[in-house]
PDB file of C-alpha atoms in Angstrom:
ATOM      1  CA  MET A   1     256.466 129.947 -77.798  1.00  0.00           C
ATOM      2  CA  LYS A   2     253.450 129.483 -75.853  1.00  0.00           C
ATOM      3  CA  ARG A   3     252.159 131.989 -78.776  1.00  0.00           C
ATOM      4  CA  PHE A   4     253.723 128.916 -81.584  1.00  0.00           C
ATOM      5  CA  ILE A   5     252.091 126.605 -80.096  1.00  0.00           C
ATOM      6  CA  LEU A   6     249.019 127.849 -79.998  1.00  0.00           C
ATOM      7  CA  SER A   7     249.370 128.850 -84.086  1.00  0.00           C
ATOM      8  CA  ALA A   8     250.614 125.583 -84.224  1.00  0.00           C
ATOM      9  CA  CYS A   9     247.993 123.483 -83.511  1.00  0.00           C
ATOM     10  CA  LEU A  10     245.313 126.227 -85.026  1.00  0.00           C
ATOM     11  CA  LEU A  11     246.488 125.636 -87.936  1.00  0.00           C
ATOM     12  CA  ALA A  12     246.494 120.978 -87.425  1.00  0.00           C
ATOM     13  CA  LEU A  13     242.823 121.972 -86.087  1.00  0.00           C
ATOM     14  CA  ALA A  14     241.783 123.741 -89.038  1.00  0.00           C
ATOM     15  CA  LEU A  15     243.699 121.992 -92.222  1.00  0.00           C
ATOM     16  CA  PRO A  16     242.066 118.642 -93.590  1.00  0.00           C
ATOM     17  CA  ALA A  17     245.137 115.770 -92.183  1.00  0.00           C
ATOM     18  CA  THR A  18     245.769 114.577 -96.380  1.00  0.00           C
ATOM     19  CA  SER A  19     246.820 117.685 -96.895  1.00  0.00           C
ATOM     20  CA  PHE A  20     249.877 118.033 -93.648  1.00  0.00           C
ATOM     21  CA  ALA A  21     251.786 115.188 -92.582  1.00  0.00           C
ATOM     22  CA  HIS A  22     250.905 116.313 -88.804  1.00  0.00           C
ATOM     23  CA  LYS A  23     247.830 114.589 -86.773  1.00  0.00           C
ATOM     24  CA  VAL A  24     246.774 115.994 -83.494  1.00  0.00           C
ATOM     25  CA  TRP A  25     244.798 113.026 -80.630  1.00  0.00           C
ATOM     26  CA  LEU A  26     244.081 112.541 -77.529  1.00  0.00           C
ATOM     27  CA  ARG A  27     244.916 109.178 -76.266  1.00  0.00           C
ATOM     28  CA  PRO A  28     243.637 107.832 -73.100  1.00  0.00           C
ATOM     29  CA  SER A  29     245.120 105.504 -71.005  1.00  0.00           C
ATOM     30  CA  GLN A  30     242.308 102.951 -71.272  1.00  0.00           C
ATOM     31  CA  THR A  31     238.846 103.910 -72.332  1.00  0.00           C
ATOM     32  CA  VAL A  32     237.158 101.106 -70.008  1.00  0.00           C
ATOM     33  CA  PHE A  33     237.054 100.679 -66.587  1.00  0.00           C
ATOM     34  CA  SER A  34     235.631  99.668 -63.286  1.00  0.00           C
ATOM     35  CA  GLY A  35     236.077  99.971 -59.683  1.00  0.00           C
ATOM     36  CA  PRO A  36     234.850 102.659 -57.085  1.00  0.00           C
ATOM     37  CA  GLU A  37     237.237 105.207 -58.244  1.00  0.00           C
ATOM     38  CA  PRO A  38     239.657 104.388 -61.523  1.00  0.00           C
ATOM     39  CA  TRP A  39     241.970 107.720 -62.875  1.00  0.00           C
ATOM     40  CA  VAL A  40     242.878 107.678 -67.080  1.00  0.00           C
ATOM     41  CA  THR A  41     245.271 109.211 -68.224  1.00  0.00           C
ATOM     42  CA  VAL A  42     245.633 110.935 -71.440  1.00  0.00           C
ATOM     43  CA  ASP A  43     248.169 112.545 -73.610  1.00  0.00           C
ATOM     44  CA  ALA A  44     247.664 115.036 -76.133  1.00  0.00           C
ATOM     45  CA  ALA A  45     249.919 116.314 -78.722  1.00  0.00           C
ATOM     46  CA  VAL A  46     250.255 116.917 -82.201  1.00  0.00           C
ATOM     47  CA  SER A  47     252.893 114.861 -83.565  1.00  0.00           C
ATOM     48  CA  ASN A  48     253.950 112.895 -86.869  1.00  0.00           C
ATOM     49  CA  ASP A  49     253.401 109.438 -86.454  1.00  0.00           C
ATOM     50  CA  LEU A  50     249.667 108.323 -83.903  1.00  0.00           C
ATOM     51  CA  PHE A  51     250.039 108.135 -80.949  1.00  0.00           C
ATOM     52  CA  TYR A  52     253.262 108.831 -80.259  1.00  0.00           C
ATOM     53  CA  PHE A  53     254.383 112.613 -79.484  1.00  0.00           C
ATOM     54  CA  ASN A  54     257.207 113.926 -82.101  1.00  0.00           C
ATOM     55  CA  HIS A  55     257.120 116.917 -82.613  1.00  0.00           C
ATOM     56  CA  PHE A  56     254.126 119.758 -80.761  1.00  0.00           C
ATOM     57  CA  PRO A  57     252.306 119.185 -77.816  1.00  0.00           C
ATOM     58  CA  LEU A  58     248.364 119.819 -77.740  1.00  0.00           C
ATOM     59  CA  ARG A  59     247.504 122.767 -75.560  1.00  0.00           C
ATOM     60  CA  LEU A  60     244.307 122.348 -73.390  1.00  0.00           C
ATOM     61  CA  ASP A  61     242.951 126.024 -72.682  1.00  0.00           C
ATOM     62  CA  GLY A  62     240.340 124.211 -74.710  1.00  0.00           C
ATOM     63  CA  LEU A  63     239.594 120.937 -72.311  1.00  0.00           C
ATOM     64  CA  GLU A  64     236.767 120.911 -72.015  1.00  0.00           C
ATOM     65  CA  ILE A  65     235.150 116.997 -70.596  1.00  0.00           C
ATOM     66  CA  VAL A  66     231.986 115.726 -70.012  1.00  0.00           C
ATOM     67  CA  ALA A  67     230.912 113.404 -67.193  1.00  0.00           C
ATOM     68  CA  PRO A  68     228.170 111.114 -67.055  1.00  0.00           C
ATOM     69  CA  ASP A  69     225.376 113.301 -65.158  1.00  0.00           C
ATOM     70  CA  GLY A  70     226.195 115.859 -68.244  1.00  0.00           C
ATOM     71  CA  ASN A  71     227.738 118.139 -65.968  1.00  0.00           C
ATOM     72  CA  THR A  72     231.704 119.679 -67.100  1.00  0.00           C
ATOM     73  CA  VAL A  73     234.584 118.783 -64.405  1.00  0.00           C
ATOM     74  CA  GLU A  74     238.053 119.754 -64.320  1.00  0.00           C
ATOM     75  CA  ALA A  75     241.242 117.415 -65.259  1.00  0.00           C
ATOM     76  CA  GLN A  76     244.025 117.648 -62.699  1.00  0.00           C
ATOM     77  CA  ASN A  77     247.370 117.558 -62.447  1.00  0.00           C
ATOM     78  CA  GLN A  78     247.727 119.225 -66.004  1.00  0.00           C
ATOM     79  CA  SER A  79     251.232 120.117 -67.214  1.00  0.00           C
ATOM     80  CA  VAL A  80     252.808 120.790 -71.129  1.00  0.00           C
ATOM     81  CA  GLY A  81     256.342 118.804 -71.509  1.00  0.00           C
ATOM     82  CA  LYS A  82     258.271 120.142 -75.193  1.00  0.00           C
ATOM     83  CA  TYR A  83     256.543 117.162 -76.678  1.00  0.00           C
ATOM     84  CA  ARG A  84     252.742 116.739 -74.859  1.00  0.00           C
ATOM     85  CA  SER A  85     250.430 117.612 -72.593  1.00  0.00           C
ATOM     86  CA  VAL A  86     249.312 115.414 -70.109  1.00  0.00           C
ATOM     87  CA  PHE A  87     246.366 115.638 -67.309  1.00  0.00           C
ATOM     88  CA  ASP A  88     244.659 112.893 -65.242  1.00  0.00           C
ATOM     89  CA  LEU A  89     241.081 112.380 -64.972  1.00  0.00           C
ATOM     90  CA  PRO A  90     239.816 110.608 -61.329  1.00  0.00           C
ATOM     91  CA  LEU A  91     236.308 108.723 -62.929  1.00  0.00           C
ATOM     92  CA  THR A  92     234.446 109.470 -59.887  1.00  0.00           C
ATOM     93  CA  GLN A  93     230.586 108.871 -61.848  1.00  0.00           C
ATOM     94  CA  GLN A  94     229.616 105.093 -63.370  1.00  0.00           C
ATOM     95  CA  GLY A  95     228.967 105.601 -66.918  1.00  0.00           C
ATOM     96  CA  THR A  96     230.902 107.923 -69.808  1.00  0.00           C
ATOM     97  CA  TYR A  97     233.068 110.754 -69.997  1.00  0.00           C
ATOM     98  CA  ARG A  98     233.211 112.946 -72.692  1.00  0.00           C
ATOM     99  CA  ILE A  99     236.792 114.509 -72.795  1.00  0.00           C
ATOM    100  CA  ALA A 100     237.249 117.177 -75.717  1.00  0.00           C
ATOM    101  CA  VAL A 101     239.698 119.956 -76.682  1.00  0.00           C
ATOM    102  CA  VAL A 102     237.908 122.699 -78.324  1.00  0.00           C
ATOM    103  CA  HIS A 103     240.163 125.307 -79.687  1.00  0.00           C
ATOM    104  CA  ARG A 104     238.498 128.319 -81.753  1.00  0.00           C
ATOM    105  CA  GLY A 105     240.734 131.069 -83.490  1.00  0.00           C
ATOM    106  CA  ALA A 106     241.103 133.084 -85.797  1.00  0.00           C
ATOM    107  CA  PHE A 107     243.464 132.837 -89.173  1.00  0.00           C
ATOM    108  CA  ALA A 108     244.202 135.601 -91.291  1.00  0.00           C
ATOM    109  CA  SER A 109     245.581 137.947 -94.388  1.00  0.00           C
ATOM    110  CA  PHE A 110     246.625 141.558 -95.247  1.00  0.00           C
ATOM    111  CA  GLU A 111     248.932 143.332 -96.918  1.00  0.00           C
ATOM    112  CA  SER A 112     250.228 145.974 -95.187  1.00  0.00           C
ATOM    113  CA  GLU A 113     253.363 148.440 -95.823  1.00  0.00           C
ATOM    114  CA  GLY A 114     253.883 146.801 -99.510  1.00  0.00           C
ATOM    115  CA  GLN A 115     254.335 142.828 -98.866  1.00  0.00           C
ATOM    116  CA  ARG A 116     251.780 139.969 -98.280  1.00  0.00           C
ATOM    117  CA  ARG A 117     250.931 139.201 -94.371  1.00  0.00           C
ATOM    118  CA  ARG A 118     249.103 136.169 -92.371  1.00  0.00           C
ATOM    119  CA  TRP A 119     248.308 135.490 -89.472  1.00  0.00           C
ATOM    120  CA  ARG A 120     246.753 132.829 -87.340  1.00  0.00           C
ATOM    121  CA  GLY A 121     245.248 133.479 -82.979  1.00  0.00           C
ATOM    122  CA  SER A 122     242.997 133.340 -81.615  1.00  0.00           C
ATOM    123  CA  ALA A 123     239.587 135.682 -82.398  1.00  0.00           C
ATOM    124  CA  GLU A 124     240.275 138.003 -79.242  1.00  0.00           C
ATOM    125  CA  ALA A 125     243.424 138.689 -80.560  1.00  0.00           C
ATOM    126  CA  LEU A 126     242.552 139.793 -84.350  1.00  0.00           C
ATOM    127  CA  GLN A 127     241.238 143.682 -83.883  1.00  0.00           C
ATOM    128  CA  THR A 128     245.422 144.477 -82.260  1.00  0.00           C
ATOM    129  CA  GLU A 129     246.922 142.371 -84.314  1.00  0.00           C
ATOM    130  CA  ILE A 130     246.361 143.435 -88.506  1.00  0.00           C
ATOM    131  CA  PRO A 131     247.380 147.097 -88.240  1.00  0.00           C
ATOM    132  CA  ALA A 132     245.189 149.826 -89.394  1.00  0.00           C
ATOM    133  CA  GLY A 133     245.434 150.549 -92.979  1.00  0.00           C
ATOM    134  CA  ALA A 134     246.049 147.181 -93.725  1.00  0.00           C
ATOM    135  CA  THR A 135     244.229 146.642 -97.000  1.00  0.00           C
ATOM    136  CA  ASN A 136     243.023 143.317 -98.935  1.00  0.00           C
ATOM    137  CA  VAL A 137     242.069 141.825 -95.889  1.00  0.00           C
ATOM    138  CA  ARG A 138     240.463 137.851 -95.344  1.00  0.00           C
ATOM    139  CA  VAL A 139     239.971 136.616 -92.198  1.00  0.00           C
ATOM    140  CA  THR A 140     238.601 132.595 -91.817  1.00  0.00           C
ATOM    141  CA  GLU A 141     237.060 131.677 -87.979  1.00  0.00           C
ATOM    142  CA  SER A 142     238.793 128.237 -87.779  1.00  0.00           C
ATOM    143  CA  LEU A 143     236.896 126.098 -85.112  1.00  0.00           C
ATOM    144  CA  GLY A 144     238.096 122.355 -83.544  1.00  0.00           C
ATOM    145  CA  ARG A 145     237.581 119.532 -81.349  1.00  0.00           C
ATOM    146  CA  VAL A 146     239.502 116.993 -80.809  1.00  0.00           C
ATOM    147  CA  GLU A 147     238.167 114.356 -78.114  1.00  0.00           C
ATOM    148  CA  THR A 148     237.543 110.751 -76.767  1.00  0.00           C
ATOM    149  CA  PHE A 149     235.396 108.612 -74.824  1.00  0.00           C
ATOM    150  CA  VAL A 150     236.071 106.375 -71.708  1.00  0.00           C
ATOM    151  CA  THR A 151     233.620 104.769 -69.539  1.00  0.00           C
ATOM    152  CA  ASN A 152     233.865 103.229 -65.938  1.00  0.00           C
ATOM    153  CA  GLY A 153     231.308 100.441 -65.741  1.00  0.00           C
ATOM    154  CA  ALA A 154     228.825 100.433 -68.177  1.00  0.00           C
ATOM    155  CA  PRO A 155     227.996 103.104 -70.914  1.00  0.00           C
ATOM    156  CA  THR A 156     225.466 105.895 -70.990  1.00  0.00           C
ATOM    157  CA  LEU A 157     225.102 108.113 -72.708  1.00  0.00           C
ATOM    158  CA  GLU A 158     223.969 111.301 -71.322  1.00  0.00           C
ATOM    159  CA  SER A 159     227.272 113.129 -71.571  1.00  0.00           C
ATOM    160  CA  LEU A 160     227.227 112.103 -75.815  1.00  0.00           C
ATOM    161  CA  GLU A 161     224.242 114.546 -76.005  1.00  0.00           C
ATOM    162  CA  PRO A 162     225.607 117.808 -78.736  1.00  0.00           C
ATOM    163  CA  THR A 163     226.662 121.060 -78.069  1.00  0.00           C
ATOM    164  CA  GLY A 164     225.326 122.256 -82.221  1.00  0.00           C
ATOM    165  CA  GLU A 165     228.300 124.349 -82.663  1.00  0.00           C
ATOM    166  CA  GLY A 166     231.054 123.165 -85.873  1.00  0.00           C
ATOM    167  CA  ILE A 167     231.397 119.862 -86.338  1.00  0.00           C
ATOM    168  CA  GLU A 168     229.934 116.373 -83.452  1.00  0.00           C
ATOM    169  CA  LEU A 169     230.531 112.515 -83.616  1.00  0.00           C
ATOM    170  CA  ILE A 170     226.970 110.899 -82.408  1.00  0.00           C
ATOM    171  CA  PRO A 171     227.606 107.783 -81.787  1.00  0.00           C
ATOM    172  CA  LEU A 172     225.311 105.489 -82.541  1.00  0.00           C
ATOM    173  CA  THR A 173     227.703 102.359 -81.298  1.00  0.00           C
ATOM    174  CA  HIS A 174     228.215 103.422 -78.632  1.00  0.00           C
ATOM    175  CA  PRO A 175     232.372 104.805 -78.115  1.00  0.00           C
ATOM    176  CA  ASN A 176     233.871 102.515 -75.479  1.00  0.00           C
ATOM    177  CA  ASP A 177     232.194  99.395 -77.313  1.00  0.00           C
ATOM    178  CA  LEU A 178     233.736  98.911 -80.166  1.00  0.00           C
ATOM    179  CA  TYR A 179     234.718  95.098 -80.766  1.00  0.00           C
ATOM    180  CA  SER A 180     237.691  94.144 -84.056  1.00  0.00           C
ATOM    181  CA  GLY A 181     235.481  92.217 -86.647  1.00  0.00           C
ATOM    182  CA  GLU A 182     232.200  94.033 -85.805  1.00  0.00           C
ATOM    183  CA  THR A 183     230.658  97.423 -87.734  1.00  0.00           C
ATOM    184  CA  ALA A 184     229.855 100.689 -85.649  1.00  0.00           C
ATOM    185  CA  LYS A 185     227.794 103.355 -87.018  1.00  0.00           C
ATOM    186  CA  PHE A 186     228.401 106.604 -85.712  1.00  0.00           C
ATOM    187  CA  ARG A 187     226.694 109.719 -87.528  1.00  0.00           C
ATOM    188  CA  PHE A 188     227.746 113.007 -88.044  1.00  0.00           C
ATOM    189  CA  LEU A 189     226.720 116.956 -87.325  1.00  0.00           C
ATOM    190  CA  VAL A 190     227.387 120.467 -88.442  1.00  0.00           C
ATOM    191  CA  ASN A 191     225.887 122.703 -86.639  1.00  0.00           C
ATOM    192  CA  GLY A 192     223.509 119.847 -85.005  1.00  0.00           C
ATOM    193  CA  LYS A 193     222.385 118.837 -88.242  1.00  0.00           C
ATOM    194  CA  PRO A 194     223.128 115.900 -89.733  1.00  0.00           C
ATOM    195  CA  VAL A 195     225.501 116.407 -92.723  1.00  0.00           C
ATOM    196  CA  PRO A 196     225.996 114.044 -96.351  1.00  0.00           C
ATOM    197  CA  GLU A 197     228.822 113.252 -97.574  1.00  0.00           C
ATOM    198  CA  MET A 198     231.528 113.645 -95.460  1.00  0.00           C
ATOM    199  CA  GLU A 199     234.685 112.643 -96.404  1.00  0.00           C
ATOM    200  CA  ILE A 200     236.566 110.627 -93.070  1.00  0.00           C
ATOM    201  CA  SER A 201     239.554 108.871 -92.743  1.00  0.00           C
ATOM    202  CA  VAL A 202     239.923 106.665 -90.236  1.00  0.00           C
ATOM    203  CA  VAL A 203     243.747 105.401 -89.063  1.00  0.00           C
ATOM    204  CA  ARG A 204     244.326 102.613 -86.795  1.00  0.00           C
ATOM    205  CA  GLY A 205     247.675 103.725 -84.600  1.00  0.00           C
ATOM    206  CA  GLU A 206     251.161 102.078 -84.415  1.00  0.00           C
ATOM    207  CA  THR A 207     251.945 104.153 -87.591  1.00  0.00           C
ATOM    208  CA  ARG A 208     255.067 104.543 -86.746  1.00  0.00           C
ATOM    209  CA  TYR A 209     255.743 100.593 -87.481  1.00  0.00           C
ATOM    210  CA  ARG A 210     254.288 100.033 -90.399  1.00  0.00           C
ATOM    211  CA  ASN A 211     255.094 101.038 -94.035  1.00  0.00           C
ATOM    212  CA  SER A 212     251.768 102.573 -94.488  1.00  0.00           C
ATOM    213  CA  GLN A 213     248.575 104.429 -93.437  1.00  0.00           C
ATOM    214  CA  ASP A 214     246.091 101.523 -93.673  1.00  0.00           C
ATOM    215  CA  GLU A 215     243.589 104.248 -93.820  1.00  0.00           C
ATOM    216  CA  LEU A 216     240.185 103.776 -94.552  1.00  0.00           C
ATOM    217  CA  HIS A 217     238.253 106.397 -95.915  1.00  0.00           C
ATOM    218  CA  VAL A 218     234.037 106.428 -95.534  1.00  0.00           C
ATOM    219  CA  VAL A 219     231.253 109.107 -96.776  1.00  0.00           C
ATOM    220  CA  THR A 220     228.292 109.870 -94.757  1.00  0.00           C
ATOM    221  CA  ASP A 221     225.017 108.701 -95.953  1.00  0.00           C
ATOM    222  CA  GLY A 222     221.822 110.820 -96.736  1.00  0.00           C
ATOM    223  CA  ASN A 223     221.220 111.126 -92.647  1.00  0.00           C
ATOM    224  CA  GLY A 224     224.595 111.981 -91.843  1.00  0.00           C
ATOM    225  CA  GLU A 225     225.141 108.554 -90.897  1.00  0.00           C
ATOM    226  CA  PHE A 226     228.526 105.974 -91.471  1.00  0.00           C
ATOM    227  CA  SER A 227     229.654 102.629 -90.905  1.00  0.00           C
ATOM    228  CA  VAL A 228     233.251 101.634 -89.962  1.00  0.00           C
ATOM    229  CA  THR A 229     234.283  97.836 -89.779  1.00  0.00           C
ATOM    230  CA  TRP A 230     237.255  97.327 -87.408  1.00  0.00           C
ATOM    231  CA  PRO A 231     239.941  95.255 -89.334  1.00  0.00           C
ATOM    232  CA  GLU A 232     241.529  94.307 -85.738  1.00  0.00           C
ATOM    233  CA  PRO A 233     241.944  95.916 -82.337  1.00  0.00           C
ATOM    234  CA  GLY A 234     243.967  98.319 -81.420  1.00  0.00           C
ATOM    235  CA  MET A 235     243.784 102.453 -80.894  1.00  0.00           C
ATOM    236  CA  TYR A 236     241.090 104.218 -84.239  1.00  0.00           C
ATOM    237  CA  TRP A 237     242.613 108.045 -85.121  1.00  0.00           C
ATOM    238  CA  LEU A 238     239.223 109.250 -86.830  1.00  0.00           C
ATOM    239  CA  GLN A 239     239.121 112.718 -89.343  1.00  0.00           C
ATOM    240  CA  THR A 240     236.716 114.973 -91.053  1.00  0.00           C
ATOM    241  CA  SER A 241     236.266 118.045 -92.406  1.00  0.00           C
ATOM    242  CA  ALA A 242     233.724 121.151 -93.524  1.00  0.00           C
ATOM    243  CA  GLU A 243     233.408 124.632 -94.272  1.00  0.00           C
ATOM    244  CA  ASP A 244     230.258 127.241 -94.898  1.00  0.00           C
ATOM    245  CA  LYS A 245     230.001 130.891 -93.856  1.00  0.00           C
ATOM    246  CA  GLN A 246     228.552 130.184 -90.511  1.00  0.00           C
ATOM    247  CA  THR A 247     230.637 132.575 -88.338  1.00  0.00           C
ATOM    248  CA  LYS A 248     230.719 134.397 -84.937  1.00  0.00           C
ATOM    249  CA  ILE A 249     233.674 136.923 -85.819  1.00  0.00           C
ATOM    250  CA  PRO A 250     231.336 139.514 -87.987  1.00  0.00           C
ATOM    251  CA  GLU A 251     235.244 139.889 -89.907  1.00  0.00           C
ATOM    252  CA  ALA A 252     235.157 136.662 -91.140  1.00  0.00           C
ATOM    253  CA  GLN A 253     234.139 135.525 -94.205  1.00  0.00           C
ATOM    254  CA  SER A 254     234.516 131.750 -93.407  1.00  0.00           C
ATOM    255  CA  ARG A 255     234.507 129.369 -91.792  1.00  0.00           C
ATOM    256  CA  ARG A 256     237.083 125.978 -91.485  1.00  0.00           C
ATOM    257  CA  MET A 257     235.785 123.281 -89.187  1.00  0.00           C
ATOM    258  CA  SER A 258     237.736 119.980 -88.004  1.00  0.00           C
ATOM    259  CA  TYR A 259     237.569 116.687 -86.159  1.00  0.00           C
ATOM    260  CA  ALA A 260     238.938 114.048 -84.765  1.00  0.00           C
ATOM    261  CA  GLY A 261     238.204 111.857 -82.105  1.00  0.00           C
ATOM    262  CA  THR A 262     240.380 108.681 -80.623  1.00  0.00           C
ATOM    263  CA  LEU A 263     237.858 105.858 -79.984  1.00  0.00           C
ATOM    264  CA  GLU A 264     239.407 101.621 -78.302  1.00  0.00           C
ATOM    265  CA  VAL A 265     239.039  98.830 -80.438  1.00  0.00           C
ATOM    266  CA  LEU A 266     239.127  95.266 -77.905  1.00  0.00           C
ATOM    267  CA  PRO A 267     239.626  92.240 -79.157  1.00  0.00           C
ATOM    268  CA  GLN A 268     236.731  89.562 -78.952  1.00  0.00           C
TER     269      GLN A 268
END
């Protein structure tokens, strides 16, 4: 079961949202806090309806949390259930936390014993899972980032520094300072560099209760930047993907990358 869930998550992270019904996401209980030591609870899932866990849990193996001082911290009370994963985080520091699940893996197709076969899993398992003597082997590396942001007290920027790996969102408007009717600006980086003409989908949650996705489509400019004017309050899901040949797996011919972020937009 664990391997099946991992495969499903890797597949969801590697494909663009328009090619499959399932969406991968983190949803914090709220994003803006105040007090000496509040806690946030985060749900993590792969689902048909945004922010309703009805398909698979998102595994937390790649959970990475950067605290306001720029150091990593550990989540507490991690649990993987039938339809969702969940964890708690005490916000002991003042400022902004970046909460992400980063999945690194591989896909392979090959011919063995006269049949065309497919495999997906971790890069470490690649060598043992493809049979000796397999032919027409094609390997694709996958790198997916699913993230959200929460702030205790005044917003800060230290946790938002890019790592230079895969697709990363650089908020030019702070991600916990978003209000309906206002325009927010962001930049996407791939391997630490801005990328023009990236296609981005933005969807407000609660899709279970409306007949259309009401999806917004935006494209990055020459500086990798884009803007979103929020039509109404709510939790929003932002997604994009890219592909290149800058692989870290020697056997891989290409690399697929994906990004999915959850942002809360507050009323005026």
